[in-house]
Coordinates of C-alpha atoms in Angstrom, one line a residue:
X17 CA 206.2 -113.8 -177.8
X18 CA 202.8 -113.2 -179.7
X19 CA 201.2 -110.3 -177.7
X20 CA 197.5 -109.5 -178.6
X21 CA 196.3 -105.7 -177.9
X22 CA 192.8 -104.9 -177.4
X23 CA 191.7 -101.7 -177.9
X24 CA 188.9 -100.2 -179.3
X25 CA 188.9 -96.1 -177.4
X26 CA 190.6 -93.0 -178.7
X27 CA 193.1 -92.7 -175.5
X28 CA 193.7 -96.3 -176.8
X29 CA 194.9 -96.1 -179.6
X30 CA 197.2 -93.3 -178.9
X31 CA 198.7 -95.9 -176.2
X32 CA 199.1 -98.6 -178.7
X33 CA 201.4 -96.6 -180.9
X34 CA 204.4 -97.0 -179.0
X35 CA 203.8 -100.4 -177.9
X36 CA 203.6 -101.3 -181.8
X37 CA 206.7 -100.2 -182.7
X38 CA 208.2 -101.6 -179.6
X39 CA 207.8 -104.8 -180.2
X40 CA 208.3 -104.1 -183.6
X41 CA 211.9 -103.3 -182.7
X42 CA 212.1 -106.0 -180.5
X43 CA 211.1 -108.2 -182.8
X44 CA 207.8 -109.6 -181.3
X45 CA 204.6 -110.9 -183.0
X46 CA 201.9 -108.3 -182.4
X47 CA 197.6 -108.9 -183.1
X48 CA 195.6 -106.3 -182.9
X49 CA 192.1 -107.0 -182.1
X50 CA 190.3 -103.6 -182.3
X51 CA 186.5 -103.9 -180.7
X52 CA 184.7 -100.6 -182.6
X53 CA 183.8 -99.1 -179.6
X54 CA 184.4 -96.0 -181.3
X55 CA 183.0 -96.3 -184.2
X56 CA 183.8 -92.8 -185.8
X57 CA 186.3 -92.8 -188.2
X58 CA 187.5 -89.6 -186.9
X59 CA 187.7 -91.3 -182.8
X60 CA 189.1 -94.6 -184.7
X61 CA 190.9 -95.4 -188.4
X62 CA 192.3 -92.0 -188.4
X63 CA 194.8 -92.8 -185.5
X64 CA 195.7 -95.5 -186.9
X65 CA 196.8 -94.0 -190.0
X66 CA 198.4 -90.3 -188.3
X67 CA 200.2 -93.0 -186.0
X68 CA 201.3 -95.5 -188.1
X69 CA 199.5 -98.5 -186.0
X70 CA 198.9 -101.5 -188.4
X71 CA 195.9 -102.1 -189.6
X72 CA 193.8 -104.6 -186.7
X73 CA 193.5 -108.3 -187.9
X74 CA 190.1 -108.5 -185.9
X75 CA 187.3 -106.0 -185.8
X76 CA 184.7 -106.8 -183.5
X77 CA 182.3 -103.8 -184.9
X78 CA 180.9 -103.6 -181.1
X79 CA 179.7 -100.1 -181.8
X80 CA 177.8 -97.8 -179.7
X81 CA 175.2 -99.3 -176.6
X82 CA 174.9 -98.9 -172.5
X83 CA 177.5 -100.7 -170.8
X84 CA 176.8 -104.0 -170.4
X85 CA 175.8 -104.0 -174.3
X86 CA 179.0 -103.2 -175.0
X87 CA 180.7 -105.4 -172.7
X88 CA 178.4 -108.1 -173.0
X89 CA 179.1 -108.0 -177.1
X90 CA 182.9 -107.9 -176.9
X91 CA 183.0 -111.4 -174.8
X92 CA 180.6 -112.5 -176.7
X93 CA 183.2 -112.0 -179.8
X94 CA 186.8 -112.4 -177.8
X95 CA 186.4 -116.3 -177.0
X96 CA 186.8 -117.0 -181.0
X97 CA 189.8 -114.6 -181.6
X98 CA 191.5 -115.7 -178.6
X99 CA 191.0 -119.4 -179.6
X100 CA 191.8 -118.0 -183.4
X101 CA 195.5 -116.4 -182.5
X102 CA 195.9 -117.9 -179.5
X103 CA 198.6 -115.2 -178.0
X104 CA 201.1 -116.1 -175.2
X105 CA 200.0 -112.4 -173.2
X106 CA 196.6 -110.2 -173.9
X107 CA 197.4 -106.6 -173.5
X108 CA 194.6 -104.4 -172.6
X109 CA 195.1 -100.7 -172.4
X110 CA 193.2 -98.1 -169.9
X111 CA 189.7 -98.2 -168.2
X112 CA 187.0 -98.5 -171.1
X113 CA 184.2 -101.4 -171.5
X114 CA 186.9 -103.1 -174.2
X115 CA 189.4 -103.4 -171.4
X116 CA 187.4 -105.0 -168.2
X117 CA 185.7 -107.1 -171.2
X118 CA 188.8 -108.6 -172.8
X119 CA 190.3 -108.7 -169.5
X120 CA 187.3 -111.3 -168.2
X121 CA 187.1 -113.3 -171.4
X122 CA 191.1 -113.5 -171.1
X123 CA 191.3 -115.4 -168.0
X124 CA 188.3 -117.2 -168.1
X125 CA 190.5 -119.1 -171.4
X126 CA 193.3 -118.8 -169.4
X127 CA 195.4 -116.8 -171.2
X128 CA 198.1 -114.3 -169.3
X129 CA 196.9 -110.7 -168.9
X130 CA 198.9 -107.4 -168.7
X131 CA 197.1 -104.3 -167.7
X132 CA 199.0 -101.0 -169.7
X133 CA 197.8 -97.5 -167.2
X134 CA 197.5 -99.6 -164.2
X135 CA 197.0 -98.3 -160.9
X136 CA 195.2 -95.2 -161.7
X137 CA 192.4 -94.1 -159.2
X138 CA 189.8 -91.5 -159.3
X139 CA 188.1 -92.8 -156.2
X140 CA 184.9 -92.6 -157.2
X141 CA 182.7 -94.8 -157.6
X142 CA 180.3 -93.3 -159.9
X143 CA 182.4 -93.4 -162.3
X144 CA 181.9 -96.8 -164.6
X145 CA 185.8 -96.1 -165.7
X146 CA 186.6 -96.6 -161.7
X147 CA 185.2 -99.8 -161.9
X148 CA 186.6 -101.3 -165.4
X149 CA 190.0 -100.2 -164.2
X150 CA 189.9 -102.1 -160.2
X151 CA 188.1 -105.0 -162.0
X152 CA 191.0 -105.5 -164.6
X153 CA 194.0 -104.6 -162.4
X154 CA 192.3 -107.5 -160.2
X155 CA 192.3 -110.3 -162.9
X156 CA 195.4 -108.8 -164.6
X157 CA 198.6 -111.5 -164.6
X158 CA 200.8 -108.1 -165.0
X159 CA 199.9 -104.6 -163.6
X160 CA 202.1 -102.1 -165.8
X161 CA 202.0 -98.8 -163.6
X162 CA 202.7 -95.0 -164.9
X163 CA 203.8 -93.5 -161.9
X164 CA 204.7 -93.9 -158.8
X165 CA 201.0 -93.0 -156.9
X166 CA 199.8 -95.8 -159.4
X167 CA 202.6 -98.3 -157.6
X168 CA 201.3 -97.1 -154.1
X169 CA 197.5 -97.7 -155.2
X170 CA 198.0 -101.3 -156.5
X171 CA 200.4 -102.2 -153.7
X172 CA 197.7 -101.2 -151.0
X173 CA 195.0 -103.2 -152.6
X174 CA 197.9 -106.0 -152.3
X175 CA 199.1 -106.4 -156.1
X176 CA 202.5 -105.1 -155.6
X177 CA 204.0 -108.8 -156.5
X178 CA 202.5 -108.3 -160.0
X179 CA 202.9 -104.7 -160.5
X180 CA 205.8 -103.2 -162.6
X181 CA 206.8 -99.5 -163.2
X182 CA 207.4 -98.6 -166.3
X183 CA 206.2 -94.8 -167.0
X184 CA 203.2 -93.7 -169.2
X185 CA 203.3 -94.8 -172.8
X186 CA 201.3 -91.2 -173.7
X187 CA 204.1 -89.5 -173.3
X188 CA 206.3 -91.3 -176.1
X189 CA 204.1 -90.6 -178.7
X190 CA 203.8 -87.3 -177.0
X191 CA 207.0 -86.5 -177.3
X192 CA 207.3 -87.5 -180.9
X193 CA 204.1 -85.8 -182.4
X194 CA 205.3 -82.8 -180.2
X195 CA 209.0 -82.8 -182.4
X196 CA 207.2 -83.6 -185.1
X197 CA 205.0 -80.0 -184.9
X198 CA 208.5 -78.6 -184.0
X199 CA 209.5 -79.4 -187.3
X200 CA 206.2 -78.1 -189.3
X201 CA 205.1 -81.6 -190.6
X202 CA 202.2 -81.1 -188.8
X203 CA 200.1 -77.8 -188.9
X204 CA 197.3 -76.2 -186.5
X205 CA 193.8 -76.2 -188.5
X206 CA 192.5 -73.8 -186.3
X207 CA 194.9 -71.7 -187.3
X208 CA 194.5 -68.8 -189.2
X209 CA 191.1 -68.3 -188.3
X210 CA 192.6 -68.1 -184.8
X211 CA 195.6 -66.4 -183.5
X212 CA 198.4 -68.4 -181.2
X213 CA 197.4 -68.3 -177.6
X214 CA 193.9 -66.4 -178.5
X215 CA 191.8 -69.3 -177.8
X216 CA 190.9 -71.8 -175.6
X217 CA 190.5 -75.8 -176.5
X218 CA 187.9 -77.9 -175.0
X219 CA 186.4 -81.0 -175.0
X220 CA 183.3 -82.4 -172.7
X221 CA 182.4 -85.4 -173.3
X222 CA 181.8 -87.5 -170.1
X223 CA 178.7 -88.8 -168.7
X224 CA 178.5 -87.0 -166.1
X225 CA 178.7 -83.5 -167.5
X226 CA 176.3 -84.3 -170.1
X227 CA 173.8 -87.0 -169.8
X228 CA 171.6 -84.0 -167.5
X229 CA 170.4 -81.3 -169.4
X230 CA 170.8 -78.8 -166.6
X231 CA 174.8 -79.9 -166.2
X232 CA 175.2 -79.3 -169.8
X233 CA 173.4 -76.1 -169.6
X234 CA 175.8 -74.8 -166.9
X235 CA 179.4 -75.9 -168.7
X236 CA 178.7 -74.4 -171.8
X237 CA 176.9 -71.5 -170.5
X238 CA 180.6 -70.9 -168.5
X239 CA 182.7 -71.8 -171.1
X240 CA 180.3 -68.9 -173.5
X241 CA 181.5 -66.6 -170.8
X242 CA 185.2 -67.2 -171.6
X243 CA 187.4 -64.0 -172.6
X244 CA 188.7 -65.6 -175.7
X245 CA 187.0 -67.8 -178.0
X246 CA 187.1 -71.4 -176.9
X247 CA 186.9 -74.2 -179.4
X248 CA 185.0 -77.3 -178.7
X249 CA 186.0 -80.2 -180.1
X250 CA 182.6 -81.9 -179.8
X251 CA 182.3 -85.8 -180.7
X252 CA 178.9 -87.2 -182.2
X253 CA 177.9 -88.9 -178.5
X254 CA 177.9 -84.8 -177.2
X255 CA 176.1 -83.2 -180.0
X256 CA 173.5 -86.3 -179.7
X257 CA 172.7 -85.5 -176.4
X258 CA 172.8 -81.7 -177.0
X259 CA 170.3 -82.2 -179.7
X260 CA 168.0 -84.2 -177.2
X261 CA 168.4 -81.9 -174.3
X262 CA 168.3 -78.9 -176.4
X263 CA 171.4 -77.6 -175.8
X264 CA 172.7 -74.8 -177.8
X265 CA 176.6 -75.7 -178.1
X266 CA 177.9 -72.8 -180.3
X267 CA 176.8 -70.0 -177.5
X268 CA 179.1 -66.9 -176.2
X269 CA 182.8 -67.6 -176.9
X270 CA 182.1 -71.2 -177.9
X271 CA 182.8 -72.3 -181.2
X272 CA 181.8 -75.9 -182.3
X273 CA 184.7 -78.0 -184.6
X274 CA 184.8 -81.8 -185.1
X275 CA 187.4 -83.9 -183.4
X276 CA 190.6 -83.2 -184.8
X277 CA 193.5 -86.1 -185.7
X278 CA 196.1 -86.4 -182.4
X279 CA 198.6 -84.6 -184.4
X280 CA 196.7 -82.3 -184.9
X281 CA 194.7 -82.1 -181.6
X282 CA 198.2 -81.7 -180.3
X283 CA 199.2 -78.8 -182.4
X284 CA 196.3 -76.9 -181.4
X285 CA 196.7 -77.6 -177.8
X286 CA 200.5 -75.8 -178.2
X287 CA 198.9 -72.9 -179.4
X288 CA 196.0 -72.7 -177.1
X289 CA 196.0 -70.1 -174.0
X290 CA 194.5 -73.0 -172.2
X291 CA 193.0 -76.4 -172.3
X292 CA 189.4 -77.3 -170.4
X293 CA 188.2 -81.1 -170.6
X294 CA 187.0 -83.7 -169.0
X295 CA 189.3 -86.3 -170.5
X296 CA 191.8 -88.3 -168.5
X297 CA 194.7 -88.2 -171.2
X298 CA 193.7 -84.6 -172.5
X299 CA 194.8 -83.7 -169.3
X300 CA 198.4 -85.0 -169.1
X301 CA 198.8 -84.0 -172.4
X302 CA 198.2 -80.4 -171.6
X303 CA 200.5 -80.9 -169.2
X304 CA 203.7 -82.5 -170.4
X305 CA 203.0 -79.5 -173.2
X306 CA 203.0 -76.9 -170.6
X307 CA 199.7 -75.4 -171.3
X308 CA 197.3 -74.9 -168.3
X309 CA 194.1 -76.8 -168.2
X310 CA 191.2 -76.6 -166.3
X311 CA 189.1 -80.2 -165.9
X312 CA 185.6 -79.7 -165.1
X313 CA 185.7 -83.2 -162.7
X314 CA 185.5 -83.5 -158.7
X315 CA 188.8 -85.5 -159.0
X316 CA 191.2 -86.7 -161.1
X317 CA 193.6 -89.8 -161.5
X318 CA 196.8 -87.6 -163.0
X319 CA 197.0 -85.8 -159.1
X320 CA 200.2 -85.3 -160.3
X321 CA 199.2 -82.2 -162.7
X322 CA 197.1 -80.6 -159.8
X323 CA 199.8 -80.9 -157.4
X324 CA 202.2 -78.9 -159.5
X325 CA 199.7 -76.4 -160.2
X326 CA 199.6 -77.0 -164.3
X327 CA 195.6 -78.6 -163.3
X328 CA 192.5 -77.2 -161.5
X329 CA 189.8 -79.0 -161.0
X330 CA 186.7 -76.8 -161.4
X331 CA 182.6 -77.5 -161.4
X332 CA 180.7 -74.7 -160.7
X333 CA 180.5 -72.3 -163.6
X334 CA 181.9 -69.5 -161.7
X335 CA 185.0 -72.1 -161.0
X336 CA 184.9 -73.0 -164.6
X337 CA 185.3 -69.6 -165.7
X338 CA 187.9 -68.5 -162.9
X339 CA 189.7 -71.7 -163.3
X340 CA 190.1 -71.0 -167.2
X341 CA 191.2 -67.4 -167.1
X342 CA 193.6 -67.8 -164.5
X343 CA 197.3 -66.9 -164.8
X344 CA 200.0 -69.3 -166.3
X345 CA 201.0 -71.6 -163.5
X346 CA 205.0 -71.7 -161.9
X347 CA 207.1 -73.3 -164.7
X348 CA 208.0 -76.8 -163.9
X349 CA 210.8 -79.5 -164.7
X350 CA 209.4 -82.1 -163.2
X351 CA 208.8 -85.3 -164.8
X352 CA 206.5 -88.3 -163.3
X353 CA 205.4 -89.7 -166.0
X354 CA 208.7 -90.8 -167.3
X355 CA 211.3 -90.2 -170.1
X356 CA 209.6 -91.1 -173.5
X357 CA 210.2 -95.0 -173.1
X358 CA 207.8 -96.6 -171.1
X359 CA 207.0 -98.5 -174.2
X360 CA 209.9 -100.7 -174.3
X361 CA 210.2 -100.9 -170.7
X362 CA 206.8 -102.4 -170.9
X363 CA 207.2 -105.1 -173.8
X364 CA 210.7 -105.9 -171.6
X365 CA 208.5 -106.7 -168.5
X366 CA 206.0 -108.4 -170.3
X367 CA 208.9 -110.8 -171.6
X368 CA 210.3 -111.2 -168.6
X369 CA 207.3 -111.7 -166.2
X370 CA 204.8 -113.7 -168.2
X371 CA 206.8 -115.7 -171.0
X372 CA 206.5 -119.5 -170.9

């Protein structure tokens, strides 16, 4: 088959890893149509190159803009590389603008569609991510599940015919960055300035805990409170809107860094006493690395992490602080999502469901 992935986010990218060399290995034409909706290097061409993706044969150079700018100029672009390549499945990845917008301009050409993270659900409908991720599971030919509560989610909104378990597809890189830090190739940078397990790592960088002045105010002010020195990793769209809300970031315990490369986010997550974010793969990551983490969010679509106590979900700054200073959770063998493949299983369901 000839399999197009859109992507054009961070989590994205770390998602299309696997899936590359999958059907690599299974000896499937791959396009890569990459929208810029990160336009960073550091949020963009660096995964490609610390993941070994291939390099995209479209760039739609989207950029930054509200919503519907962004969504509006992806299917403004997607018609022509769809007619261009003309794949036999689109593969869209997560709950950004790039998905819901290559997911429309997909099956309004006709052309199959396969949904990679489906079935996740925050709930809430404030969230614009809520929204991109119903909309596409919806239109989606092929709804490619991470777990189990994903299954149950897309089977009571009545998609279970075209739903397909196959695990989470961050956990095989995961698992390979991880051995590849078990084997030194990859080293903390935060390291020596910091001591192993004498910091905390954090990144903020959702609307909702930053577009108000006030909100921002409160989560840094908490995290500045912190009994170890906590390291922000803050992307350009947060320092922005510190700068306009004149926000302090570097305040207390907080120390500002760029965003680091995933290997190297990874590494320094390991050696971190704790993780506090507002990232849905962030998250998971701290968790299939055994680190706590605190996610300053009323809810969250990995329950699965809060339910074994490896998660708190924490708002108020006192809950912020308390949340990130707690003790080490009850160690854990537990496993939902999945065993490092959920890669291939996916390219195998693809094949199976939507070939011609």
């Amino acid at each position: 088959m000839k399999i197009m992935s859109v992507v054009g986010a961070r989590p994205q990218f770390v998602k299309l890893a696997p899936i590359a060399t999958a059907l690599s290995d299974l000896g499937h034409e791959h396009v890569i149509v990459h929208t810029g909706q990160h336009y960073d290097p550091m949020l963009s061409d660096v995964f490609f190159r610390d993941l070994g993706i291939p390099e995209p044969d479209a760039h739609l150079g989207v950029g930054s803009g509200s919503h519907g700018v962004q969504t509006g100029s992806i299917l403004a672009q997607m018609d022509e590389e769809l007619e261009r390549f003309a794949p036999d499945c689109v593969l869209v990845y997560g709950d950004t603008n790039s998905t819901l917008a290559a997911a429309v301009s997909a099956v309004k050409l006709h052309y199959p569609v396969a949904h990679l993270e489906a079935g996740l659900r925050s709930f809430n409908r404030g969230m614009p991510e809520e929204h991109n991720r119903v909309l596409t599971d919806h239109a989606a030919d092929l709804c490619l599940a991470p777990t189990q509560v994903a299954m149950e989610h897309l089977a009571s909104e009545g998609l279970a015919a075209r739903s397909a378990l196959v695990g989470d597809v961050m956990t095989d890189v995961l698992f390979t960055v991880r051995d590849r830090i078990g084997d030194q190739q990859t080293a903390n940078p935060l390291l020596p300035e910091l001591s192993p397990e004498g910091y905390y790592l954090a990144t903020i960088h959702r609307a909702e805990n930053t577009d108000d002045p006030q909100r921002l105010c409160e989560v840094i002010a908490s995290l500045g409170a912190a009994d170890k020195p906590v390291v922000l990793l803050a992307h350009p769209r947060v320092r922005a809107r510190a700068a306009s809300h004149g926000v302090e970031l570097e305040q207390g315990s907080v120390i500002v860094r760029d965003p680091l490369p995933y290997p190297e986010l990874i590494a320094a997550a390991i050696d971190s006493a704790g993780v506090v974010t507002d990232s849905g793969g962030l998250q998971k990551e701290a968790f299939l690395l055994r680190v706590p983490c605190t996610t300053v969010r009323f809810e969250t679509e990995w329950v699965e992490t809060v339910d074994l106590g490896w998660n708190v979900l924490a708002n108020t700054p006192d809950d912020i602080l308390a949340a990130l200073t707690r003790p080490a959770p009850s160690p854990t063998d537990a496993a939902p999502y999945g065993d490092g493949h959920a890669a291939q299983r996916a390219v195998e369901a693809i094949v199976s469901r939507l070939s011609i």
